[in-house]
Short mmCIF file of C-alpha atoms and ligand atoms in Angstrom, two decimals:
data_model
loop_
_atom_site.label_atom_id
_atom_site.label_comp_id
_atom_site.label_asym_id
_atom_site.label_seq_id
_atom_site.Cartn_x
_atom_site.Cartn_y
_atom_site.Cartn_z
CA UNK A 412 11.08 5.56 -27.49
CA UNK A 413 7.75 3.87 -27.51
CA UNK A 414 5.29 6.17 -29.14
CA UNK A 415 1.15 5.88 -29.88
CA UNK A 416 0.04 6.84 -34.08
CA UNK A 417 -2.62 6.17 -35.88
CA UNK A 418 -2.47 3.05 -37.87
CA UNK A 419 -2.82 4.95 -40.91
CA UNK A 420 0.23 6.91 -40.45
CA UNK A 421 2.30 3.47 -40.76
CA UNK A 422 4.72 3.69 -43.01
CA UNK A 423 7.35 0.79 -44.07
CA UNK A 424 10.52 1.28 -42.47
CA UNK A 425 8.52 1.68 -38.63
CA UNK A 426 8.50 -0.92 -36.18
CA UNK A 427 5.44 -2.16 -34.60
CA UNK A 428 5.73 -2.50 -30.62
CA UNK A 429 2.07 -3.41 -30.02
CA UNK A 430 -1.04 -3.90 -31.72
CA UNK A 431 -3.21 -2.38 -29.09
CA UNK A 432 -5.41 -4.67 -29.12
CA UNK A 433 -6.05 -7.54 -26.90
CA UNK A 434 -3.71 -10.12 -28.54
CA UNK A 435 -6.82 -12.95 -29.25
CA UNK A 436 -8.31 -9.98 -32.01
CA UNK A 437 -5.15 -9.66 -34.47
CA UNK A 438 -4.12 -11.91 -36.97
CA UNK A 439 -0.31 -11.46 -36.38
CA UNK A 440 1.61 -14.34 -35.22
CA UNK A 441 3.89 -11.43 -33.36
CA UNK A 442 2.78 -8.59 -32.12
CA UNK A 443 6.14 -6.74 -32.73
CA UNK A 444 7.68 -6.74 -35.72
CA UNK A 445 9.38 -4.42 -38.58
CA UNK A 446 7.17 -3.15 -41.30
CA UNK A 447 8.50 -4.44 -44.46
CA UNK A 448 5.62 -3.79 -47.00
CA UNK A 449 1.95 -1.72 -47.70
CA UNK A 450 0.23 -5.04 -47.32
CA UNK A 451 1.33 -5.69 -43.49
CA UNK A 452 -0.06 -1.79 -43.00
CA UNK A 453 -3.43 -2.85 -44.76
CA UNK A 454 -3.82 -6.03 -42.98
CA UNK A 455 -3.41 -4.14 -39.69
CA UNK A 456 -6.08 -1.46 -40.83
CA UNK A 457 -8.47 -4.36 -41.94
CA UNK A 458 -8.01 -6.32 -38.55
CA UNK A 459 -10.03 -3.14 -37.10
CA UNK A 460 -6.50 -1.51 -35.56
CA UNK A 461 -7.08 1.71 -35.31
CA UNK A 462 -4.00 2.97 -33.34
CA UNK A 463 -0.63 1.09 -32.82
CA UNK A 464 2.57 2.13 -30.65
CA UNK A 465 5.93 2.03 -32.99
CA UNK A 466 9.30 1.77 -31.40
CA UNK A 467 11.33 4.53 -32.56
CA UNK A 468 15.07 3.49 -31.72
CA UNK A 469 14.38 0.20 -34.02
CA UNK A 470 12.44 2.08 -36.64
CA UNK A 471 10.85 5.29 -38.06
CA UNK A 472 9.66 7.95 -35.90
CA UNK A 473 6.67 10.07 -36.24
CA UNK A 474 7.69 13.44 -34.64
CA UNK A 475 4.49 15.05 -32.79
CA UNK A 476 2.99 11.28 -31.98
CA UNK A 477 2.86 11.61 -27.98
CA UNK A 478 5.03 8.78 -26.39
CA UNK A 479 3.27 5.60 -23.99
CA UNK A 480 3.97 7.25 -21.10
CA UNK A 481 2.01 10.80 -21.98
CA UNK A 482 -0.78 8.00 -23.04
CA UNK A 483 -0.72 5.89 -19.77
CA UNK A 484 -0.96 9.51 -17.99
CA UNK A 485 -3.61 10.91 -19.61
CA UNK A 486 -5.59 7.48 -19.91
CA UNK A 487 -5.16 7.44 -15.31
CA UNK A 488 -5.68 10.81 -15.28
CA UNK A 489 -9.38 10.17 -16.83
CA UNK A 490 -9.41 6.76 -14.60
CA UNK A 491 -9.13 8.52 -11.56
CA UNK A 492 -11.53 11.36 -12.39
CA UNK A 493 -14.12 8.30 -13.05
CA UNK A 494 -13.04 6.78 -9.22
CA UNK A 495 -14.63 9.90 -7.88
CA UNK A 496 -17.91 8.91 -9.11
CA UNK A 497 -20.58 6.86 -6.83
CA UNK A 498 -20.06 3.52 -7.55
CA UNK A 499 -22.75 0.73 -6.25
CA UNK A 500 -21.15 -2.35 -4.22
CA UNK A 501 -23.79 -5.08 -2.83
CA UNK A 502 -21.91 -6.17 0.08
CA UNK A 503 -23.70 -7.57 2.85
CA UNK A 504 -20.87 -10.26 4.21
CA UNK A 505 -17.12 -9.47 4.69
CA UNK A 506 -14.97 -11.36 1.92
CA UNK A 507 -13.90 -13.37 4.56
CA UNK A 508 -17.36 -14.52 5.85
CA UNK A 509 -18.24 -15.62 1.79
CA UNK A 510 -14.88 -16.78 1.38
CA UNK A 511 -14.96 -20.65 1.64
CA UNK A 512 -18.66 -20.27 -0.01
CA UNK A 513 -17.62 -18.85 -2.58
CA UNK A 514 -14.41 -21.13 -3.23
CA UNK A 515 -16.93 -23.96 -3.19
CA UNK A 516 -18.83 -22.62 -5.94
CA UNK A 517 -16.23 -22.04 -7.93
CA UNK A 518 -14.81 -25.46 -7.84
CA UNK A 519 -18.63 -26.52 -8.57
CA UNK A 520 -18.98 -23.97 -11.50
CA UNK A 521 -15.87 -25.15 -12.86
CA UNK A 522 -17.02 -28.78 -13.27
CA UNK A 523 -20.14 -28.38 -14.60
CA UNK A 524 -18.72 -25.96 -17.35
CA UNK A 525 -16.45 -29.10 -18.11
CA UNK A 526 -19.29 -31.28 -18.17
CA UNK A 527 -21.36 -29.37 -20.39
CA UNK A 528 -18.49 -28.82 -23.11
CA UNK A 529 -18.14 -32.95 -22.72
CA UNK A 530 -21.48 -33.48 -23.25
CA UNK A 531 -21.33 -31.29 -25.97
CA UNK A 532 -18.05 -32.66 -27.78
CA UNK A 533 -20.34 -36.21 -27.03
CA UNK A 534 -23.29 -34.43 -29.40
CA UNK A 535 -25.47 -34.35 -26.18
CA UNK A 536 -27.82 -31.56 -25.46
CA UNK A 537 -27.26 -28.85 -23.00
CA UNK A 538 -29.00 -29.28 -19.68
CA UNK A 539 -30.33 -25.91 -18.71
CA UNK A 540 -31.91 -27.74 -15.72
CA UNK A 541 -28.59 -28.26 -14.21
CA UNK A 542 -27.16 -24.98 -14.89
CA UNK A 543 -29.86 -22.46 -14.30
CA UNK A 544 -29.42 -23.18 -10.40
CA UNK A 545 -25.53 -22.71 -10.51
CA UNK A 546 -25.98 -19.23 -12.09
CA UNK A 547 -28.47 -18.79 -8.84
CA UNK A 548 -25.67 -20.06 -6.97
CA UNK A 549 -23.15 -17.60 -8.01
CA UNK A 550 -25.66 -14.67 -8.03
CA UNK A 551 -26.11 -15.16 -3.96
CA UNK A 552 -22.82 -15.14 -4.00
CA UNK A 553 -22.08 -12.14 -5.68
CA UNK A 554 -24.80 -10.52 -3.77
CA UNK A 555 -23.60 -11.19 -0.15
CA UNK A 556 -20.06 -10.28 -1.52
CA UNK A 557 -19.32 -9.86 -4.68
CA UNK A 558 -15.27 -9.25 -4.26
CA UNK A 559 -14.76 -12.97 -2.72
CA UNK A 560 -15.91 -14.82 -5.94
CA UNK A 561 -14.24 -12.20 -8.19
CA UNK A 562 -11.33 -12.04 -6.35
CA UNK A 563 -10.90 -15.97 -6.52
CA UNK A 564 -11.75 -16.65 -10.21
CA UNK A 565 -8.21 -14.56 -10.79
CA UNK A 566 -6.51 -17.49 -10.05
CA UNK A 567 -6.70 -20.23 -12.94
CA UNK A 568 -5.42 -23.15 -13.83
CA UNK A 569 -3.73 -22.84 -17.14
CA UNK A 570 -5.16 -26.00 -18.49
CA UNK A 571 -8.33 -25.40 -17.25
CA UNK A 572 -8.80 -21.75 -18.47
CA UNK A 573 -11.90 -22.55 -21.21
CA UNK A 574 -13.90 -23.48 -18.08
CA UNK A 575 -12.88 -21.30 -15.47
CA UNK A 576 -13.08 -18.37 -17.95
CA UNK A 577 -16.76 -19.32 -18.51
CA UNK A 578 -16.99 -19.20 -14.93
CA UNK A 579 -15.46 -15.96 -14.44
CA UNK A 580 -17.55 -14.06 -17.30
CA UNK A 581 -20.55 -15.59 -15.52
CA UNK A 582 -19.40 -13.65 -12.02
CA UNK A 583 -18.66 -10.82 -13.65
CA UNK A 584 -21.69 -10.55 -15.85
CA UNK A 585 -23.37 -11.09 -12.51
CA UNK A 586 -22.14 -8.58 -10.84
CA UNK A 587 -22.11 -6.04 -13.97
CA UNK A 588 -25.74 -6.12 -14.22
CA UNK A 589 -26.49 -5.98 -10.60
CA UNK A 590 -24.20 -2.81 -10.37
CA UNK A 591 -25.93 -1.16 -13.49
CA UNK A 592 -29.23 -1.69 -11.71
CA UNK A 593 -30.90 -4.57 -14.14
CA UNK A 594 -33.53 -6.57 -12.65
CA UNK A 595 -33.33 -9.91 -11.35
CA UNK A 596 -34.42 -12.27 -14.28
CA UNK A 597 -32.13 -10.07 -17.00
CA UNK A 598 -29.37 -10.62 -14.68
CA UNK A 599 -30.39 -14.09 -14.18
CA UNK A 600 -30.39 -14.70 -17.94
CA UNK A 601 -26.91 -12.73 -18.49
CA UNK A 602 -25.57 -14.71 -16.00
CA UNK A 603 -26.14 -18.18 -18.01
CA UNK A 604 -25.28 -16.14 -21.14
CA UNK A 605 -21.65 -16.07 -19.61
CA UNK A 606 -21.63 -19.72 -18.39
CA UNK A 607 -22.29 -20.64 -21.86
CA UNK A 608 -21.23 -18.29 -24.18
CA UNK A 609 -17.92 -20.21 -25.40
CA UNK A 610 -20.02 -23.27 -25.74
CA UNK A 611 -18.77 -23.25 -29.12
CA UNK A 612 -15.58 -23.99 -28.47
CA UNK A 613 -16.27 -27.60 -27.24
CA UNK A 614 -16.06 -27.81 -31.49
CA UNK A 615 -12.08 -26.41 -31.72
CA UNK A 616 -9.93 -29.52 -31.75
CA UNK A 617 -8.22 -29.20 -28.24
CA UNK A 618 -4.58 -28.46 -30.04
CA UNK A 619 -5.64 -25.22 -31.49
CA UNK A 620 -7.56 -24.46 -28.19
CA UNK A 621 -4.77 -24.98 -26.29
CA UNK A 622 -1.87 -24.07 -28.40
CA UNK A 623 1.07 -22.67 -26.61
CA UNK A 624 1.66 -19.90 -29.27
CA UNK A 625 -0.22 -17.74 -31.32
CA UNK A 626 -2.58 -18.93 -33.91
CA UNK A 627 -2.04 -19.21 -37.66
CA UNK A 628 -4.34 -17.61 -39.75
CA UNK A 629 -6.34 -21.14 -40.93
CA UNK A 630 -6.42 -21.81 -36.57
CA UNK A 631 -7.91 -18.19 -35.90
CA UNK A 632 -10.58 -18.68 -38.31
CA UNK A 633 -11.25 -22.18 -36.53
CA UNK A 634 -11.99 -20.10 -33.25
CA UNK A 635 -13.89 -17.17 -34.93
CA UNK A 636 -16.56 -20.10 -35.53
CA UNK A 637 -17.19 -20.40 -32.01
CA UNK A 638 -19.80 -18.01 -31.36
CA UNK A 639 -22.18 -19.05 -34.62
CA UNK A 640 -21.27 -23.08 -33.14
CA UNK A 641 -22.35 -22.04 -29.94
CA UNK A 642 -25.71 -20.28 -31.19
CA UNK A 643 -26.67 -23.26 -33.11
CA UNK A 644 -25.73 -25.46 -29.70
CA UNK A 645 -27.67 -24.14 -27.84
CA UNK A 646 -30.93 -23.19 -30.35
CA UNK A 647 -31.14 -26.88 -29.70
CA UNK A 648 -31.71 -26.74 -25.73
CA UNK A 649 -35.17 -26.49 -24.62
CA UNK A 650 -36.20 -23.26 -23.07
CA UNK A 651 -33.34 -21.40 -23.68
CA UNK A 652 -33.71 -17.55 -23.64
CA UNK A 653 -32.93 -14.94 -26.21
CA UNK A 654 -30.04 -13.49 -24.22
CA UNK A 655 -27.82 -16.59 -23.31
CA UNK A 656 -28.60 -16.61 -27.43
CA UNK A 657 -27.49 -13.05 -28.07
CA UNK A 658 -24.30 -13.08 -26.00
CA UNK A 659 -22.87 -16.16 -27.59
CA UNK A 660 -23.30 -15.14 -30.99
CA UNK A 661 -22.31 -11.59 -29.79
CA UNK A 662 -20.04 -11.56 -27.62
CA UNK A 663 -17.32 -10.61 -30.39
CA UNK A 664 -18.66 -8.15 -31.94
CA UNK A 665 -16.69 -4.77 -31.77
CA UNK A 666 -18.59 -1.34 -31.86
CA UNK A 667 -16.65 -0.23 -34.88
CA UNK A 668 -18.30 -2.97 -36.75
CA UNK A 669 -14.55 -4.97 -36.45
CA UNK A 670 -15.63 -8.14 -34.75
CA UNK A 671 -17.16 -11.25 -35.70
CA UNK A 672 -19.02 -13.12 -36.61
CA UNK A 673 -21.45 -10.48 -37.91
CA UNK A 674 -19.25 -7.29 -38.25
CA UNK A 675 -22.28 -5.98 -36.51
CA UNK A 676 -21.92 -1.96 -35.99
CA UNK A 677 -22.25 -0.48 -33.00
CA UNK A 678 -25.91 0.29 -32.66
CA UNK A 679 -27.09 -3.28 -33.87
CA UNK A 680 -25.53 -5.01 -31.44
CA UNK A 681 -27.27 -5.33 -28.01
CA UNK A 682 -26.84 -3.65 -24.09
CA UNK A 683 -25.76 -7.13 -23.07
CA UNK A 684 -23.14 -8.14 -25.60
CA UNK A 685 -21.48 -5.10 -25.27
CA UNK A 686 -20.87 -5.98 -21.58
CA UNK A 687 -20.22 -9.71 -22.01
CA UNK A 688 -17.81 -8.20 -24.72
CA UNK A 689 -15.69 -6.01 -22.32
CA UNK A 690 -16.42 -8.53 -19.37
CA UNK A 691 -14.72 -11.29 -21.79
CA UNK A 692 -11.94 -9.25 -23.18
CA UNK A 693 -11.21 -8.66 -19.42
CA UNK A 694 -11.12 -11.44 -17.69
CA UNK A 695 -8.88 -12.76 -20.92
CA UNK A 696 -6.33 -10.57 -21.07
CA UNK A 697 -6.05 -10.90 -16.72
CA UNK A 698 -5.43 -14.40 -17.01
CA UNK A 699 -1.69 -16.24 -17.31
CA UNK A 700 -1.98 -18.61 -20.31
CA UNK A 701 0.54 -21.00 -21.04
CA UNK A 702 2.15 -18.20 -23.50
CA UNK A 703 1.03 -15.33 -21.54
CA UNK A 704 1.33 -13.40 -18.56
CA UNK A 705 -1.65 -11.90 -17.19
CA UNK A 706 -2.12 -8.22 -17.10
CA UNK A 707 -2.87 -6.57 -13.80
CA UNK A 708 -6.62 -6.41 -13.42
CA UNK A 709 -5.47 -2.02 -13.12
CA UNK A 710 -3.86 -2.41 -16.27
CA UNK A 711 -6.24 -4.69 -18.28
CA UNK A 712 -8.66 -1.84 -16.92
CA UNK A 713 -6.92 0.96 -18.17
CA UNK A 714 -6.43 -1.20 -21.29
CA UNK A 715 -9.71 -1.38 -22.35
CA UNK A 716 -10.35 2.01 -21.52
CA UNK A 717 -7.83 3.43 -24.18
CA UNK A 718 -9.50 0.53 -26.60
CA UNK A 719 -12.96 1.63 -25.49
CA UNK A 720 -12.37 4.64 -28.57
CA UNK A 721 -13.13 1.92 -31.08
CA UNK A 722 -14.18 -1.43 -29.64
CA UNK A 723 -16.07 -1.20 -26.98
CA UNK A 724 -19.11 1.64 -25.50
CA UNK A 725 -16.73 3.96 -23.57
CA UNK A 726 -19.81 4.34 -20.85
CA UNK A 727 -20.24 0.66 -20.46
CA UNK A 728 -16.63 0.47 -19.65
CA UNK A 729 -16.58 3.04 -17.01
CA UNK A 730 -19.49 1.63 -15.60
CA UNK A 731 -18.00 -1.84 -15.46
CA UNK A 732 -14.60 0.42 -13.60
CA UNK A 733 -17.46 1.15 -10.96
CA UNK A 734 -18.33 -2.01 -11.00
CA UNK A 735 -15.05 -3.63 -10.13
CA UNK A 736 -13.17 -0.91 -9.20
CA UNK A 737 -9.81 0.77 -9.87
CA UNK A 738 -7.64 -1.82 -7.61
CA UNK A 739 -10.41 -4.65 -7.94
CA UNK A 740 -11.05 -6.86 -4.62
CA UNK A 741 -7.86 -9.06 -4.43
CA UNK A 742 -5.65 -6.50 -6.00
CA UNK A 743 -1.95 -6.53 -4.33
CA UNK A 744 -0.92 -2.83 -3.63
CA UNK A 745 1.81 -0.68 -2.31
CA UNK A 746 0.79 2.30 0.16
CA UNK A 747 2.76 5.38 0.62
CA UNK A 748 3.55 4.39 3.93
CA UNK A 749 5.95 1.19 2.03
CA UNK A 750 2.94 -1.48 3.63
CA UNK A 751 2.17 -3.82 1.03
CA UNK A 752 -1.33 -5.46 1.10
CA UNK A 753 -4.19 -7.16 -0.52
CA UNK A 754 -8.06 -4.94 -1.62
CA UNK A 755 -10.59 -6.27 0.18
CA UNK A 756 -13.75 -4.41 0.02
CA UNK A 757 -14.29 -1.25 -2.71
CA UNK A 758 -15.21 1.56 -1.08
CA UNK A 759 -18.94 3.04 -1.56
CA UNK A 760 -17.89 6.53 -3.16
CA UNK A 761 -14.71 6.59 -3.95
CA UNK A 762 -12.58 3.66 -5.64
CA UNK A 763 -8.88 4.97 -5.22
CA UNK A 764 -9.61 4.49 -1.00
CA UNK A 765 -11.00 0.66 -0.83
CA UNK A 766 -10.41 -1.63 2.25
CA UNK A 767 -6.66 -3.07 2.18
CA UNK A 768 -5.25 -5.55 4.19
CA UNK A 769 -1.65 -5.02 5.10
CA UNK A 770 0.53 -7.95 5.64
CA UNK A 771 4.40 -6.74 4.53
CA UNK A 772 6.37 -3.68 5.36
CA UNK A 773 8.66 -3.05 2.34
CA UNK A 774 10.49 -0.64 5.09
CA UNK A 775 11.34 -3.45 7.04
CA UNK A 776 11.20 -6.09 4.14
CA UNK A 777 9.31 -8.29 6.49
CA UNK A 778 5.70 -9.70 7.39
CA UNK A 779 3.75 -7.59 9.64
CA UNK A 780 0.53 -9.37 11.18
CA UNK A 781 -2.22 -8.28 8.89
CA UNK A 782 -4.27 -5.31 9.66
CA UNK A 783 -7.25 -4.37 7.61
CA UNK A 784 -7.40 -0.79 7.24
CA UNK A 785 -10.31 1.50 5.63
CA UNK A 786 -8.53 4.37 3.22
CA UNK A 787 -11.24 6.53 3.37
CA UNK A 788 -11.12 7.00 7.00
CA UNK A 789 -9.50 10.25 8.36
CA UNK A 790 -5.79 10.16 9.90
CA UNK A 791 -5.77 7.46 13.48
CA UNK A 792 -8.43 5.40 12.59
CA UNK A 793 -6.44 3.39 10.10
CA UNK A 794 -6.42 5.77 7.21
CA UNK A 795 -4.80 9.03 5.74
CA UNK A 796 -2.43 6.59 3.71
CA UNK A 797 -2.85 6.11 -0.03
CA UNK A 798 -2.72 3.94 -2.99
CA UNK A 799 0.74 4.57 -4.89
CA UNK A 800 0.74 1.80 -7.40
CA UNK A 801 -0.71 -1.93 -7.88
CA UNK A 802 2.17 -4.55 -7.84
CA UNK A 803 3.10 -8.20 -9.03
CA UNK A 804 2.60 -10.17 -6.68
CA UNK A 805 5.05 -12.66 -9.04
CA UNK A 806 7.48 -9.66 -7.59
CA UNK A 807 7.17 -10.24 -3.83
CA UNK A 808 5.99 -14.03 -4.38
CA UNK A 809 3.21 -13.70 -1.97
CA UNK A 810 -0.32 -14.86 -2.86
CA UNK A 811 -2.41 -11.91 -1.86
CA UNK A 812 -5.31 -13.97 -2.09
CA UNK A 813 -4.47 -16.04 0.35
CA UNK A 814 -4.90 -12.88 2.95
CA UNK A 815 -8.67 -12.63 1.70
CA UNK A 816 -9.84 -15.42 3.70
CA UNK A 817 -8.61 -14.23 7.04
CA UNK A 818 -10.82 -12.95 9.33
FE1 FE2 B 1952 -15.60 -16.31 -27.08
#
């Protein structure tokens, strides 16, 4: 049985299931393994793991722990209580209207971002000139409709991740602020924060970048220099603002003071890193990587939620769950009436009842022609069916994003 303890109730003889912790913030080449001495249990505890879940049919058991499942229930029940509360979508064109748009910027975004770490690699400076108006670019996006970009930036290249993840934490940023309220030229200047806060990384040789494993411990200190290499980067390029500054220095920095490269705590460390923090952590642990399956945008959600306790500003999170919403835009899910289809538009008070476009009946195990129904609405005008999970789409091999772009 997989069970969730405190870290400090590790004893030898237990066997670690999962750190429970996004896997690019532990030191351990495995993230499951036997506990053979103290100093495994005190390199956990100083990695800034506060709570780990054991498997107790290959190792110890701690009686009264409650098991993953009482965790995931609790952790949803508190999700859904939060989807109840107003969230604030900008949508002014259908995701199908700012589909093709937004696909364009993407592919744009994604080769400047490649430029600029080229450049960089080359010892050139950063031209802000040349990114300031992509970050405008992505912002109109976002503001006609902010699901189409989001949606798309999902899908990425494996090789290509370092940019399109720069891309994607831009978007998101964008859309974080804009949701929380924050005025144009803050959201403006988060906005080219994301685009550039793993600038540093154009200085980790592309084999530990790219390595199809986990790290060592001499390659993870190579990437925790990242965010100082980026700082000093860009302190270089003219007219840079303070908060493209503070979220590249920042953006690892953990509330309980466990991140780096500043151990900052909590307090010192500003509004906008802590949301390029979870925004980052997010789109990370979403993404396939040549070692790694992608989480479920609902999972990596509820994720950071239960890591939100330590590592990130619980309120920040839930307002970032507003922001995207439980079953993001682009989400595949299963209704109770066995129709399988693809989120397409959050809806403006409630998140468990978004737009979904059908396109399968699991009943019939065949394609149906897709059908965009509104949950919220009451039984005959397309609603009065519900959400019953958020699937794989690996599982049905469909590409639900495909379905976006349809009129
Ligand atoms: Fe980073």
């Amino acid at each position: 049985m997989i069970k969730k303890i405190d870290a400090k109730q590790l004893k030898v003889g237990m066997y670690v299931h999962d750190l429970s912790c996004d896997w690019m913030s532990h030191p351990f080449l495995v993230s499951q393994f036997k506990i053979k001495a103290d100093s495994e249990i005190q390199k956990i505890i100083n990695a800034g793991i506060h709570d780990v879940y054991i498997d107790t049919s290959k190792g110890m058991d701690v009686l009264d722990a409650p098991t993953e499942e009482e965790v995931k229930k609790e952790i949803h029940a508190e999700m859904i209580q939060l989807a109840s509360e107003t969230p604030s979508p900008i949508i002014k064109l259908s995701v199908a209207e700012e589909f093709n748009r937004a696909k364009q910027i993407k592919n744009q975004a994604h080769q400047l971002v490649r430029t600029v770490m080229q450049d960089v690699r080359l010892g050139k400076a950063v031209q802000l000139e040349q990114i300031e108006p992509m970050v405008e670019n992505i912002t109109e996006s976002i503001l006609r409709n902010s699901g189409a970009l989001i949606g798309l930036m999902r899908i990425k290249n494996k090789d290509d991740y370092t940019f399109l993840h720069s891309v994607s934490v831009c978007t998101l940023m964008v859309a974080f602020c804009r949701s929380v309220g924050l005025d144009t030229e803050t959201t403006r200047q988060a906005g080219l924060g994301g685009l550039l806060h793993d600038t540093g990384k154009a200085l980790v040789p592309d084999e530990v970048l790219n390595k199809p494993g986990r790290l060592t411990d001499e390659e993870f200190d190579i990437i925790k220099k990242h965010p100082k290499d980026g700082h000093e980067i860009l302190l270089q390029t003219p007219q840079i603002g303070a908060i493209p500054l503070d979220i590249t220095l920042h953006h690892h920095e953990r509330m309980d003071g466990s991140g780096y490269p500043d151990k900052l705590p909590g307090e010192q460390i500003t509004t906008l890193s802590q949301m390029a923090a979870i925004v980052d952590v997010y789109d990370a642990i979403t993404a396939d990587r040549c070692y790694h399956k992608g989480m479920s945008a609902t999972d990596a959600l509820r994720k950071i939620f239960e890591w939100s306790k330590f590592h990130f500003n619980p309120q920040y999170v839930q307002a970032f769950m507003r922001c995207v919403g439980i079953y993001p835009t682009g989400t595949l899910v299963l209704l109770e009436s066995g129709k399988l289809g693809v989120v397409t538009e959050q809806h403006e008070s409630n998140l468990l009842q978004p737009k979904v476009k059908l396109f399968i009946s699991t009943r019939s195990n065949a394609y149906i022609t897709p059908v965009e129904i509104d949950l919220s609405r009451p039984m005959g005008k397309g609603g009065a069916d519900k959400i019953i999970s958020h699937e794989d789409p690996a599982k049905w091999k469909v590409d639900p994003i495909r379905f976006l772009c349809s009129a």
